[in-house]
Coordinates of C-alpha atoms and ligand atoms in Angstrom, one line a residue:
X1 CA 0.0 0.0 0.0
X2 CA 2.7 2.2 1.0
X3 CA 4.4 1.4 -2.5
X4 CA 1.7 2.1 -4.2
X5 CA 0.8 5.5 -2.4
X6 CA 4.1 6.3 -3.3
X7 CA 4.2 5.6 -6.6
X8 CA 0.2 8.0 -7.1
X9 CA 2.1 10.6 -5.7
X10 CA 5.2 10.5 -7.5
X11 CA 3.0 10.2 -10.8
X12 CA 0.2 12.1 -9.7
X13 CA -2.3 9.6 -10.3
X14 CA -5.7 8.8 -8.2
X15 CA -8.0 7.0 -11.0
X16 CA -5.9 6.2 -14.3
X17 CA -7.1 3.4 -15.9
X18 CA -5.2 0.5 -16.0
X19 CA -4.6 0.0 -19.3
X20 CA -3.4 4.3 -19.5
X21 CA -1.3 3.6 -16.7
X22 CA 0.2 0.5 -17.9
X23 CA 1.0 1.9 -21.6
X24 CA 2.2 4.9 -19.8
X25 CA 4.5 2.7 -18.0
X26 CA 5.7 0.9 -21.1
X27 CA 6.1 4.3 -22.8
X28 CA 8.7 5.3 -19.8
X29 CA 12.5 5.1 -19.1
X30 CA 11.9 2.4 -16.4
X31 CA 14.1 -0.5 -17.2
X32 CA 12.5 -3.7 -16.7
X33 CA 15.2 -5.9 -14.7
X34 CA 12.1 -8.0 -13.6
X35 CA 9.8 -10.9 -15.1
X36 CA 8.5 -11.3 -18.1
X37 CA 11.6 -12.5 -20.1
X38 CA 10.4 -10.7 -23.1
X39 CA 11.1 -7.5 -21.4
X40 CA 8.4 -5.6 -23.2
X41 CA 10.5 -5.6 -26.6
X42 CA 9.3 -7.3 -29.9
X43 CA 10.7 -10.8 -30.1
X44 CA 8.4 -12.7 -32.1
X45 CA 5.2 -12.0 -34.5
X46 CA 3.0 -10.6 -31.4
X47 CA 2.6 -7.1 -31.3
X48 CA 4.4 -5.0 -29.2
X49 CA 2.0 -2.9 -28.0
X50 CA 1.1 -6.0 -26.6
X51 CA 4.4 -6.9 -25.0
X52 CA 4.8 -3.0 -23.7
X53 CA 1.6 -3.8 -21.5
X54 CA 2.4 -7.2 -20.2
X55 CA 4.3 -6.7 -16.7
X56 CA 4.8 -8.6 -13.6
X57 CA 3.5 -6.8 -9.9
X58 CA 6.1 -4.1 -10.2
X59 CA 6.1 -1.2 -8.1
X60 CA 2.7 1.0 -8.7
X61 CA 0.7 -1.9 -9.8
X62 CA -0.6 -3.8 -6.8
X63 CA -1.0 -7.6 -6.4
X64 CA -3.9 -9.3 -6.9
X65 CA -4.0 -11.8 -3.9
X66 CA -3.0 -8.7 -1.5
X67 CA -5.2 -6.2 -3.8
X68 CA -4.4 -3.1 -1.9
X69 CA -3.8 -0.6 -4.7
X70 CA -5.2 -0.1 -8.0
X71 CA -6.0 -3.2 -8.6
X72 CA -8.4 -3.1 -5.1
X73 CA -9.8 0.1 -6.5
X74 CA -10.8 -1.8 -9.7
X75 CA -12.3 -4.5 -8.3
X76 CA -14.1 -2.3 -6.0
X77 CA -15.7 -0.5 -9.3
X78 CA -16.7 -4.2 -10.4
X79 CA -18.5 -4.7 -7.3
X80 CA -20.0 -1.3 -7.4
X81 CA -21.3 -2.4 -10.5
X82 CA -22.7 -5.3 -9.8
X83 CA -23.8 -4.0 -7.0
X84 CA -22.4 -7.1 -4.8
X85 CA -20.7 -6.6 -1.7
X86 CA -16.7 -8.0 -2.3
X87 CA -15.6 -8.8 -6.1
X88 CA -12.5 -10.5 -7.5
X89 CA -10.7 -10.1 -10.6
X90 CA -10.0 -14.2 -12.1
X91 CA -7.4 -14.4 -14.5
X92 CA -8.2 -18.3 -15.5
X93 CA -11.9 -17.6 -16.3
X94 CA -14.6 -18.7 -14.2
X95 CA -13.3 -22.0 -13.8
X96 CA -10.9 -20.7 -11.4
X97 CA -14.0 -18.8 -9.5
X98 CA -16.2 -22.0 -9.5
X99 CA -13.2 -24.0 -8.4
X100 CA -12.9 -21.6 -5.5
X101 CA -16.4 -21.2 -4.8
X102 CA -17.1 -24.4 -4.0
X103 CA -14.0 -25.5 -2.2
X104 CA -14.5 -22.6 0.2
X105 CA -17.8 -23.2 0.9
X106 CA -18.3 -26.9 1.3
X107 CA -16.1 -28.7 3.7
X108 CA -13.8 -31.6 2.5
X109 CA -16.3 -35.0 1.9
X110 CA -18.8 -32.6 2.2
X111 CA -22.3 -33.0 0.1
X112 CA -23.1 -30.8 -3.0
X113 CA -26.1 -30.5 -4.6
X114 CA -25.8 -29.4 -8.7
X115 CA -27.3 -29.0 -11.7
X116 CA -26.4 -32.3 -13.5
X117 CA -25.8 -30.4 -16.0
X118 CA -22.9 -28.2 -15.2
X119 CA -19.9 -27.0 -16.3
X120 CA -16.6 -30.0 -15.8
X121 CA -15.0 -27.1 -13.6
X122 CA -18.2 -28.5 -11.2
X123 CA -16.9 -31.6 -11.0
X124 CA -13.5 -31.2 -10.7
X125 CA -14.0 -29.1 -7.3
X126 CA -15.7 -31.9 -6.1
X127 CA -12.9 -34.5 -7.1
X128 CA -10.6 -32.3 -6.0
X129 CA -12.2 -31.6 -2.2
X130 CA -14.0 -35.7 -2.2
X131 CA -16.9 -33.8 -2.0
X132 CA -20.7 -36.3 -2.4
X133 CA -22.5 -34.8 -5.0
X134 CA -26.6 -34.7 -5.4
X135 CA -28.1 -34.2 -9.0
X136 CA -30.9 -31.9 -10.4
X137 CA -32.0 -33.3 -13.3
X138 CA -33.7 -30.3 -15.5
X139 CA -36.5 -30.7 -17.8
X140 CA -35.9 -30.9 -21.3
X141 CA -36.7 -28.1 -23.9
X142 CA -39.0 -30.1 -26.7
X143 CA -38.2 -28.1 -29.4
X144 CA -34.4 -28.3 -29.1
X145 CA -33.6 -31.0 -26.7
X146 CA -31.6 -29.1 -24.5
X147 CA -31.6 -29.0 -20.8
X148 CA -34.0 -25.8 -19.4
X149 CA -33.0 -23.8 -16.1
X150 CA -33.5 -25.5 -12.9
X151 CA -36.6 -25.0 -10.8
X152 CA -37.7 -23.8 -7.5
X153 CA -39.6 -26.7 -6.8
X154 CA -36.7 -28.7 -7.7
X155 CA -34.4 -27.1 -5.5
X156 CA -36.9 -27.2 -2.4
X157 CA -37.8 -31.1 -3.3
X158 CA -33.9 -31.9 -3.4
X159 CA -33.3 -29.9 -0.1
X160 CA -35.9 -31.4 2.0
X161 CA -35.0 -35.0 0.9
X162 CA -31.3 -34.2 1.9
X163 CA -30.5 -32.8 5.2
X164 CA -26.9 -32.5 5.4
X165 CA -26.8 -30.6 2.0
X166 CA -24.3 -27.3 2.6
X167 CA -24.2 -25.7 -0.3
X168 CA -26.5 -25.5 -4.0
X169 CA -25.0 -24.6 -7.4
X170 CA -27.0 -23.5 -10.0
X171 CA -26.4 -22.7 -13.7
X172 CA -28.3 -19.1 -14.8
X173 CA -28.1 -18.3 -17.6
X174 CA -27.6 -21.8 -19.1
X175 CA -25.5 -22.5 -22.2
X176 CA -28.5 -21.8 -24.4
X177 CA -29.7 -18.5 -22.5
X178 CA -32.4 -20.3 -20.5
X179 CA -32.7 -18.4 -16.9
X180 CA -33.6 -19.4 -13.4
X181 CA -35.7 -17.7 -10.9
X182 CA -32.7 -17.0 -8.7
X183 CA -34.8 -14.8 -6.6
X184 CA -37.0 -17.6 -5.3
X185 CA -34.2 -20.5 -5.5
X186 CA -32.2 -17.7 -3.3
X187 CA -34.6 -17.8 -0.6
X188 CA -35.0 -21.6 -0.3
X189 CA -31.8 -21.9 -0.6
X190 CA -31.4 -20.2 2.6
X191 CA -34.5 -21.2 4.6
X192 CA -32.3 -24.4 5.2
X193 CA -29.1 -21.7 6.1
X194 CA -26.9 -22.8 3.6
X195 CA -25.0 -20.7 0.6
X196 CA -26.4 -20.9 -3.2
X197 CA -23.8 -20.1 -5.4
X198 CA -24.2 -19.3 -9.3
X199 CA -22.8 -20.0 -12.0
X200 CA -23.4 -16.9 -14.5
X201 CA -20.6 -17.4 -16.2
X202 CA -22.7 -16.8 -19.2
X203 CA -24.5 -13.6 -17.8
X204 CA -21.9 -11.0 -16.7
X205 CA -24.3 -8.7 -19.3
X206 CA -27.2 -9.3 -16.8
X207 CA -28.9 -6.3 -14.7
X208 CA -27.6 -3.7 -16.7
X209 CA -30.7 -2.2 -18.7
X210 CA -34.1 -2.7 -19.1
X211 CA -35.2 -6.5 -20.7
X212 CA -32.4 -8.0 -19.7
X213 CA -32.9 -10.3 -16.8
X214 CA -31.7 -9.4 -13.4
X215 CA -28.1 -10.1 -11.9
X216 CA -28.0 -13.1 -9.4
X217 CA -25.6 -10.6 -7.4
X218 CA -28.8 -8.6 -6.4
X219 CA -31.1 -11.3 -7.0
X220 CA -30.3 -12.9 -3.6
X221 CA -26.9 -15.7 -4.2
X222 CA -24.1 -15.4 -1.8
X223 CA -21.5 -16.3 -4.6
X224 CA -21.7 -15.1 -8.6
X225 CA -19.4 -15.8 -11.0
X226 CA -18.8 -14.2 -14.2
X227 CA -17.0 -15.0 -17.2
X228 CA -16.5 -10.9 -18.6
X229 CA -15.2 -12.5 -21.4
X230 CA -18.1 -14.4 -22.7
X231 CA -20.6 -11.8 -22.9
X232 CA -18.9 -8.5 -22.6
X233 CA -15.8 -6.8 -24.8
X234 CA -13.3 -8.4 -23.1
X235 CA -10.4 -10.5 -23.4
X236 CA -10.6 -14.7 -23.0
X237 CA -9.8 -15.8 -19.6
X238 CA -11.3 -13.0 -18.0
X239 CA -13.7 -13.4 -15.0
X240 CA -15.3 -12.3 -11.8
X241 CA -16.5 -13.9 -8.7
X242 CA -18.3 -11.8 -6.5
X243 CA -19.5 -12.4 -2.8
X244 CA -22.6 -11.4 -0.6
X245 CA -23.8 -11.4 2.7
X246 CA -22.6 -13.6 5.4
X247 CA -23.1 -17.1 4.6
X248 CA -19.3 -17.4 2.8
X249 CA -16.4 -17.6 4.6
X250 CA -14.8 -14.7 2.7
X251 CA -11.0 -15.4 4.2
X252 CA -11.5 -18.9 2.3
X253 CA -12.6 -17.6 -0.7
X254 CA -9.2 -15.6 -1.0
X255 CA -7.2 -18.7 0.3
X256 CA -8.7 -20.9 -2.2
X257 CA -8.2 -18.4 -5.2
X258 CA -4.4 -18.2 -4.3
X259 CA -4.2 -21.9 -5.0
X260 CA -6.0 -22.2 -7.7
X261 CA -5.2 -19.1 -9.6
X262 CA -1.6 -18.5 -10.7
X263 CA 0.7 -16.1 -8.7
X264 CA 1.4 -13.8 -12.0
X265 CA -2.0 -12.4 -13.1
X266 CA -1.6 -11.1 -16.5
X267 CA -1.9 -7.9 -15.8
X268 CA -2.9 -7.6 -19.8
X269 CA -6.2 -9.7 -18.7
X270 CA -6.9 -7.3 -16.0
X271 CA -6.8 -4.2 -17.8
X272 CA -9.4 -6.0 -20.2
X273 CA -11.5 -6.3 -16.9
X274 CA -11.1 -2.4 -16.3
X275 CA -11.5 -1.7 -19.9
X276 CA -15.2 -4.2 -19.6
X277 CA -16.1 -2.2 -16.5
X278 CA -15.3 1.6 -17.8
X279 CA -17.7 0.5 -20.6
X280 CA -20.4 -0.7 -18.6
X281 CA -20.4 2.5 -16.1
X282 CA -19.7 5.0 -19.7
X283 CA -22.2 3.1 -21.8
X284 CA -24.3 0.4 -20.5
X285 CA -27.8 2.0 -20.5
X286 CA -27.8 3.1 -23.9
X287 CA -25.5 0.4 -25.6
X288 CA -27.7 -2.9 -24.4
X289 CA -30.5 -0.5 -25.6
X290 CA -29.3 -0.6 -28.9
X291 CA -28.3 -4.5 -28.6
X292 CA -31.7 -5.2 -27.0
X293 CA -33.6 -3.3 -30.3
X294 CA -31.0 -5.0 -33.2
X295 CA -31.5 -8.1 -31.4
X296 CA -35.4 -8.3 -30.9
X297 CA -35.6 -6.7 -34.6
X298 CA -33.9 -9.9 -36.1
X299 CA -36.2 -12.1 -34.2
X300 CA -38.8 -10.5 -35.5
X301 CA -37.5 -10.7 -39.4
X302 CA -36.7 -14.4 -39.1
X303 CA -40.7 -14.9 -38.5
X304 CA -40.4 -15.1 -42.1
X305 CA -39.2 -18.4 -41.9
X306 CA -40.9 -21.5 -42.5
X307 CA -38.3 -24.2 -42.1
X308 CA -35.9 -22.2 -39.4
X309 CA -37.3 -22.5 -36.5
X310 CA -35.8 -20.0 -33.0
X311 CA -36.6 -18.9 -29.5
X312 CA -39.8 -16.9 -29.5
X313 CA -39.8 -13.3 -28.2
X314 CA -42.4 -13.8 -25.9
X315 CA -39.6 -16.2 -23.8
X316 CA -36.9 -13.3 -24.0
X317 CA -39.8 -10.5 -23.1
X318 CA -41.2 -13.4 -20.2
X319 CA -37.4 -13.5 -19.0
X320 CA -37.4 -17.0 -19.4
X321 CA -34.5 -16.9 -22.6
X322 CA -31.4 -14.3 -22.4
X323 CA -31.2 -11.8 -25.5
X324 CA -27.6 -12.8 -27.7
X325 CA -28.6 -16.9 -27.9
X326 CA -29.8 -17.6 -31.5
X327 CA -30.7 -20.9 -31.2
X328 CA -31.2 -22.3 -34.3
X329 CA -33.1 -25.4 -35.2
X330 CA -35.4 -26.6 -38.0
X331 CA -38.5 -28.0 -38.3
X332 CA -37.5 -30.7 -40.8
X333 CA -34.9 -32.1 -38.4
X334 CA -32.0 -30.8 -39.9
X335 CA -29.1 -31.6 -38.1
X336 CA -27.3 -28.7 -36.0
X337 CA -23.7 -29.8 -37.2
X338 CA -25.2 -29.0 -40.5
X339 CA -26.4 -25.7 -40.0
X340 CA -23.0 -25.2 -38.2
X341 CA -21.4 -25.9 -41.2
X342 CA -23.4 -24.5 -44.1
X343 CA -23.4 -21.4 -42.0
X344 CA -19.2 -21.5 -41.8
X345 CA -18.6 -22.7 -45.1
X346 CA -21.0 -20.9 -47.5
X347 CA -21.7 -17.5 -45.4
X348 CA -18.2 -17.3 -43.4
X349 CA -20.6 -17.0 -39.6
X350 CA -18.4 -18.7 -37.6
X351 CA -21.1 -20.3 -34.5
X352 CA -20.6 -20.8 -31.3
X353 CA -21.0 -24.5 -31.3
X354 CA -23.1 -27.2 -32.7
X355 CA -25.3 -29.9 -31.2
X356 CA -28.0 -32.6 -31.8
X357 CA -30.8 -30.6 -33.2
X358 CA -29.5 -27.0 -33.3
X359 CA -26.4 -24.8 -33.3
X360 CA -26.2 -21.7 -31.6
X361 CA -25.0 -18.3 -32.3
X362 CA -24.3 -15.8 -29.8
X363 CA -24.7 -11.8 -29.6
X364 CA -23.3 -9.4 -27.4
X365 CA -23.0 -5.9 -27.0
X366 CA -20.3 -5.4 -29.1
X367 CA -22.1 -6.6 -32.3
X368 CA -23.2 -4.2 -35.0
X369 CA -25.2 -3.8 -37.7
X370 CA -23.5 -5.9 -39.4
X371 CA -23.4 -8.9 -37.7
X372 CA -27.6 -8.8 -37.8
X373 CA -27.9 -8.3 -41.4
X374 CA -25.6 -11.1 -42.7
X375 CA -26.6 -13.3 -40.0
X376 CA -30.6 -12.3 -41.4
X377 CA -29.9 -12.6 -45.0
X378 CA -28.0 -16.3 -44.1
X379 CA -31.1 -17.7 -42.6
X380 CA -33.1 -16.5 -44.2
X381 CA -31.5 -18.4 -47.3
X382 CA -31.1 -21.7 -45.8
X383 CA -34.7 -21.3 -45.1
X384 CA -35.2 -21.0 -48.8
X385 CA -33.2 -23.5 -49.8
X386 CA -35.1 -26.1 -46.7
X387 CA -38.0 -25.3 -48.7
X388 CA -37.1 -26.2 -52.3
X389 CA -38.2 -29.6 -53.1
X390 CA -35.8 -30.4 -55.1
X391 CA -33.3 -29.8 -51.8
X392 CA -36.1 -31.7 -49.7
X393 CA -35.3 -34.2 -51.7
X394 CA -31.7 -34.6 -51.9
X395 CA -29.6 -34.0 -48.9
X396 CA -32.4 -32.7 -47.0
X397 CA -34.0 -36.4 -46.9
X398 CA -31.6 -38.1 -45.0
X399 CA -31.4 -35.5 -42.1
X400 CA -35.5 -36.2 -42.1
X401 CA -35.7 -39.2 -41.9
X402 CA -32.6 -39.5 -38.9
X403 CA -34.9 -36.8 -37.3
X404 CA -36.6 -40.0 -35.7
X405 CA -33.5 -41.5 -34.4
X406 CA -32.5 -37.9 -33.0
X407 CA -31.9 -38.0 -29.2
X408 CA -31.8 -34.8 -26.6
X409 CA -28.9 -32.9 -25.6
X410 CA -30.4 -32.7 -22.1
X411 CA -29.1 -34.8 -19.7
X412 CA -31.7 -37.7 -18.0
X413 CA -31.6 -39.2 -14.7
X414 CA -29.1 -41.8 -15.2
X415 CA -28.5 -45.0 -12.7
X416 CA -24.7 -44.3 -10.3
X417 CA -22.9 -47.2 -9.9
X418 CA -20.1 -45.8 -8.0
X419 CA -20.3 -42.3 -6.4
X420 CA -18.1 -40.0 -9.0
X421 CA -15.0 -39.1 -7.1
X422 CA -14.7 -43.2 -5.9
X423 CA -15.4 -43.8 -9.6
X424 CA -12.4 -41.3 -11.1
X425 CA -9.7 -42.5 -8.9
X426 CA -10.9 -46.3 -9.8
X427 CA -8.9 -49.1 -11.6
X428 CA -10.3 -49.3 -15.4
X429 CA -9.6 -51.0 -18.3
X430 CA -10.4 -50.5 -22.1
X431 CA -13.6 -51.8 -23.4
X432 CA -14.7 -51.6 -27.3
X433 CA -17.6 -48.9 -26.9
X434 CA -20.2 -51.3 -28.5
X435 CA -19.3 -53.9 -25.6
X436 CA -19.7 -51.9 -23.0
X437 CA -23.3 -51.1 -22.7
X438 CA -24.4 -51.8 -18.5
X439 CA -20.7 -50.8 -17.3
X440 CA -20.0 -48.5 -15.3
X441 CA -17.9 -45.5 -17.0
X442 CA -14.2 -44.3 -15.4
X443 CA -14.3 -41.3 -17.2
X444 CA -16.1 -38.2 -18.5
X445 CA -18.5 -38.3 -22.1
X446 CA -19.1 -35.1 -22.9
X447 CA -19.8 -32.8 -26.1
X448 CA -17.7 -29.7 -26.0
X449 CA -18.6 -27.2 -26.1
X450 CA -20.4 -26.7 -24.3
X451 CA -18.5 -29.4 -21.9
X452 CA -21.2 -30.9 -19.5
X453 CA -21.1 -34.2 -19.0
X454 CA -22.8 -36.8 -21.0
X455 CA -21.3 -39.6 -18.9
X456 CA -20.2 -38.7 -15.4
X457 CA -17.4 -41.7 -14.1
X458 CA -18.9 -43.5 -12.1
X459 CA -22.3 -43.9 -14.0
X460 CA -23.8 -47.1 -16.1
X461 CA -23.7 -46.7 -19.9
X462 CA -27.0 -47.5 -20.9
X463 CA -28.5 -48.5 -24.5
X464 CA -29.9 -45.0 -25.1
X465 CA -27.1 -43.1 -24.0
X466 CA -24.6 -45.7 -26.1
X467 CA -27.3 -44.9 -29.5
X468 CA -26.8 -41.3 -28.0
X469 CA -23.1 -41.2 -28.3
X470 CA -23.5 -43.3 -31.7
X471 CA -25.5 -40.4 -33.4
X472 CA -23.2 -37.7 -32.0
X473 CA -20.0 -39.7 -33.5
X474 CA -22.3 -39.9 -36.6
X475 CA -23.2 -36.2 -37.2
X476 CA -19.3 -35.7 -36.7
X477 CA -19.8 -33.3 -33.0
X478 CA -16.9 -32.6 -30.8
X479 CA -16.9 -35.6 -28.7
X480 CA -14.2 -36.2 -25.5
X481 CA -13.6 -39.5 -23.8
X482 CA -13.9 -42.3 -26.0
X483 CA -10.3 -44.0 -26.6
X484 CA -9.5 -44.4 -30.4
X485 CA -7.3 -47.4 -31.0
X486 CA -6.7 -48.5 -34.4
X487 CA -9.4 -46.6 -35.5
X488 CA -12.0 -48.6 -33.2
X489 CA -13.6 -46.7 -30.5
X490 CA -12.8 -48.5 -26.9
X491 CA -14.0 -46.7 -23.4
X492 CA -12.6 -46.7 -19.9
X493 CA -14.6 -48.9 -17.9
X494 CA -14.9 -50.0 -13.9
X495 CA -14.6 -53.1 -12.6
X496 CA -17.6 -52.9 -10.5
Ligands
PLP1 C1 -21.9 -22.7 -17.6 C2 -20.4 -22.5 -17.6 N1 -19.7 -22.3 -16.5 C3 -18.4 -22.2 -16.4 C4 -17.6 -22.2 -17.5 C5 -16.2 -21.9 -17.4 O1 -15.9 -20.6 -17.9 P1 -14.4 -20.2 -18.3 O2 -14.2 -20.6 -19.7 O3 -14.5 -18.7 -18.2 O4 -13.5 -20.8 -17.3 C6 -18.3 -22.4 -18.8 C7 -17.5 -22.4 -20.0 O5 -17.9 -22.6 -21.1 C8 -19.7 -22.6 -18.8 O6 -20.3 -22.7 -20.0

């Protein structure tokens, strides 16, 4: 603190930005006889404006696991923001914060209860603290297949049929935009005095204007975390985790971010933080304005068509779907892989991912005109296209008539051998995958993205989820887990 006091007053700075104050630094006669080894010069093909920026916690510039300086000051203008009550800065995206989160809040063996659904950084806290874990199984969206938000009646049901529960995590906004009524989870949460923590990595955006759904940080959870750099204009890796009230054991929180976050923040990262907060307090109002009316608008021009099919308006205006998701399905049973691709290949729209029945396009705030109009005039060609017969007719025809044989995204109640942190530290052995339906699985199926698990270790592989996995491999989606071995597919099984 004293450094940094020093260091204002010999500069005469109170509130510079970060990123000013860092090229200001790099634009100075200081001499950096200190880490990185690039020393701020051009080495290599990265820029060096770059480079110039990129510093170690030198004098002036704080330290993020003793924020004291300006990096405290930043994070204090997050939490302002977000109206919460303490906020970090993560530098390993909100993996780092979930990791965290739940390690500070549950004690070692303790028991979890979680979306079944949720991100791997989930389940890796748990492995990593031998933590018992208890499943909500959300309901399935028919249209799409994916997995909807979590309910309060689910929460309440899985509460009172598990005493020794201490902590709930929840996923709102999910994947696909879908959002949960944090409000009321919040307060059954703590009827049974325990913390809810949620994971809005995919809603930092939230609680800023008007038709976008509230913040979890004022809609009652102890914990938030945020991934900036999904949703706002900011750079990857870049996260928050903010704390409320008195349920957390904030010293812990800070413990457990020092060991799971590294001890040289890139203080590049962090600027992007500042530069996503300076934008929100300058321009937020009128910005997710404009993003709210572009948005809305293409909604409303895609009613034109009759193959395409999308979220409706009424669940974005009902608060049930976030703004920036374009789901995109068909009617026909189209496969998403291949609107992923036609999309890519013949209108260069680069999606966010693909899966069974849909792929999905994402929107923030930093989007244009631009990015409406050719997204519009794509889809609103492929519609075309879906509809000409002779198309229906050609490749069209076999995604119709696999449209029977199409299975959900959304994750069922499936039967737990072996509880999952017993299962990943098991003994296994290599099955072939077509052998190994009613075995017990030693390690992780999922899709990625958007990386939830398919296949937790530890549960049975059953026929549906094996014909699952079979018309995943088939439509040519980013599958982990399986073991290729001479081009066969084997999978880890248990001996159980
Ligand atoms: C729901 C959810 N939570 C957490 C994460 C992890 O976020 P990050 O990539 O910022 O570590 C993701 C990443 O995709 C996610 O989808």
């Amino acid at each position: 603190m004293k450094r940094e006091q020093a260091w204002r007053e010999q500069n005469g700075q109170t509130h510079m930005p970060l990123y000013d104050k860092l090229e200001q630094y790099g634009n100075s006669d200081y001499y950096p006889y200190h880490m990185p080894g690039h020393k701020r010069k051009k080495c290599g093909s990265l820029p060096e404006q770059i480079l110039k920026a990129d510093i170690t916690e030198i004098d002036g510039f704080d330290n993020l696991h003793e924020a004291a300086g300006v990096l405290r000051a930043a994070q204090e203008t997050a939490n302002a923001l977000y109206c919460s009550e303490e906020t970090f800065f993560l530098v390993n995206g909100s993996t780092a914060g979930i990791l965290s989160a739940i390690s500070a809040v549950v004690s070692e063996k303790g028991h979890l209860l979680i979306v079944r659904n949720s991100h791997k950084s989930v389940y890796h806290a748990a492995y990593l603290r031998h933590l018992r874990l208890s499943y909500l199984y959300p309901a399935v969206n028919e249209m799409f297949g994916f997995g909807e938000a979590v309910t309060p009646e689910a929460v309440r049901a899985a509460l009172d049929s598990e005493p020794d529960i201490e902590a709930v995590l929840i996923v709102t906004p999910t994947y696909e935009g879908r959002i949960a009524n944090v409000k009321e989870i919040a307060e059954s949460v703590h009827a049974k005095g325990i913390p809810l923590i949620v994971d809005e990595a995919h809603g930092a955006h939230l609680g800023f204007a008007e038709g976008f759904a509230e913040s979890s940080c004022t809609a009652g959870a102890d914990i938030v975390i945020h991934s900036v750099h999904k949703t706002l204009p900011a750079m990857t890796q870049t996260a928050l985790l903010h704390i409320n009230g008195k349920r957390v054991d904030r010293e812990r929180v800070k413990r457990f971010l020092r060991i799971y976050q590294t001890s040289s923040p890139s203080y590049v990262l962090m600027a992007s933080i500042c530069d996503a907060m300076e934008f929100l307090k300058k321009n937020a109002a009128d910005a997710f304005a404009v993003f709210r009316r572009q948005y809305m608008q293409m909604l409303e021009d895609l009613k034109a068509c009759r193959e395409l099919c999308f979220p409706s308006a009424d669940d974005i205006v009902s608060g049930v779907q976030d703004i920036g998701k374009l789901i995109i399905g068909t009617k026909t049973g189209m496969r998403g892989q291949w609107l992923y691709d036609t999309l890519r290949e013949k209108y260069h729209l680069q999606c966010e991912m693909a899966a069974g029945k849909y792929c999905l396009a994402m929107f923030t705030v930093a989007d244009g005109a631009e990015a409406y109009e050719r997204m519009t005039q794509a889809l609103l060609e492929i519609d075309a296209l879906l509809n000409e017969s002779c198309f229906r007719s050609g490749q069209c025809q076999i995604a119709v008539s696999q449209q029977r044989t199409e299975k959900s995204l959304a994750v069922k109640q499936g039967e737990i051998r072996v509880p999952f942190c017993e299962a990943w530290d098991s003994e296994w052995n290599l099955k072939h995958f077509s052998e190994a339906v009613g075995c017990a699985v030693g390690e992780f199926i999922n899709l990625y993205p958007p990386g939830t698990p398919i296949l937790v270790p530890g549960e049975i592989l059953t026929e549906e989820l094996y014909d699952r996995i079979r018309s995943y491999q088939e439509q040519n989606l980013n599958l982990q887990g399986l073991v290729k071995k001479e081009g066969e597919d084997f999978i880890k099984v248990l001996e159980y």
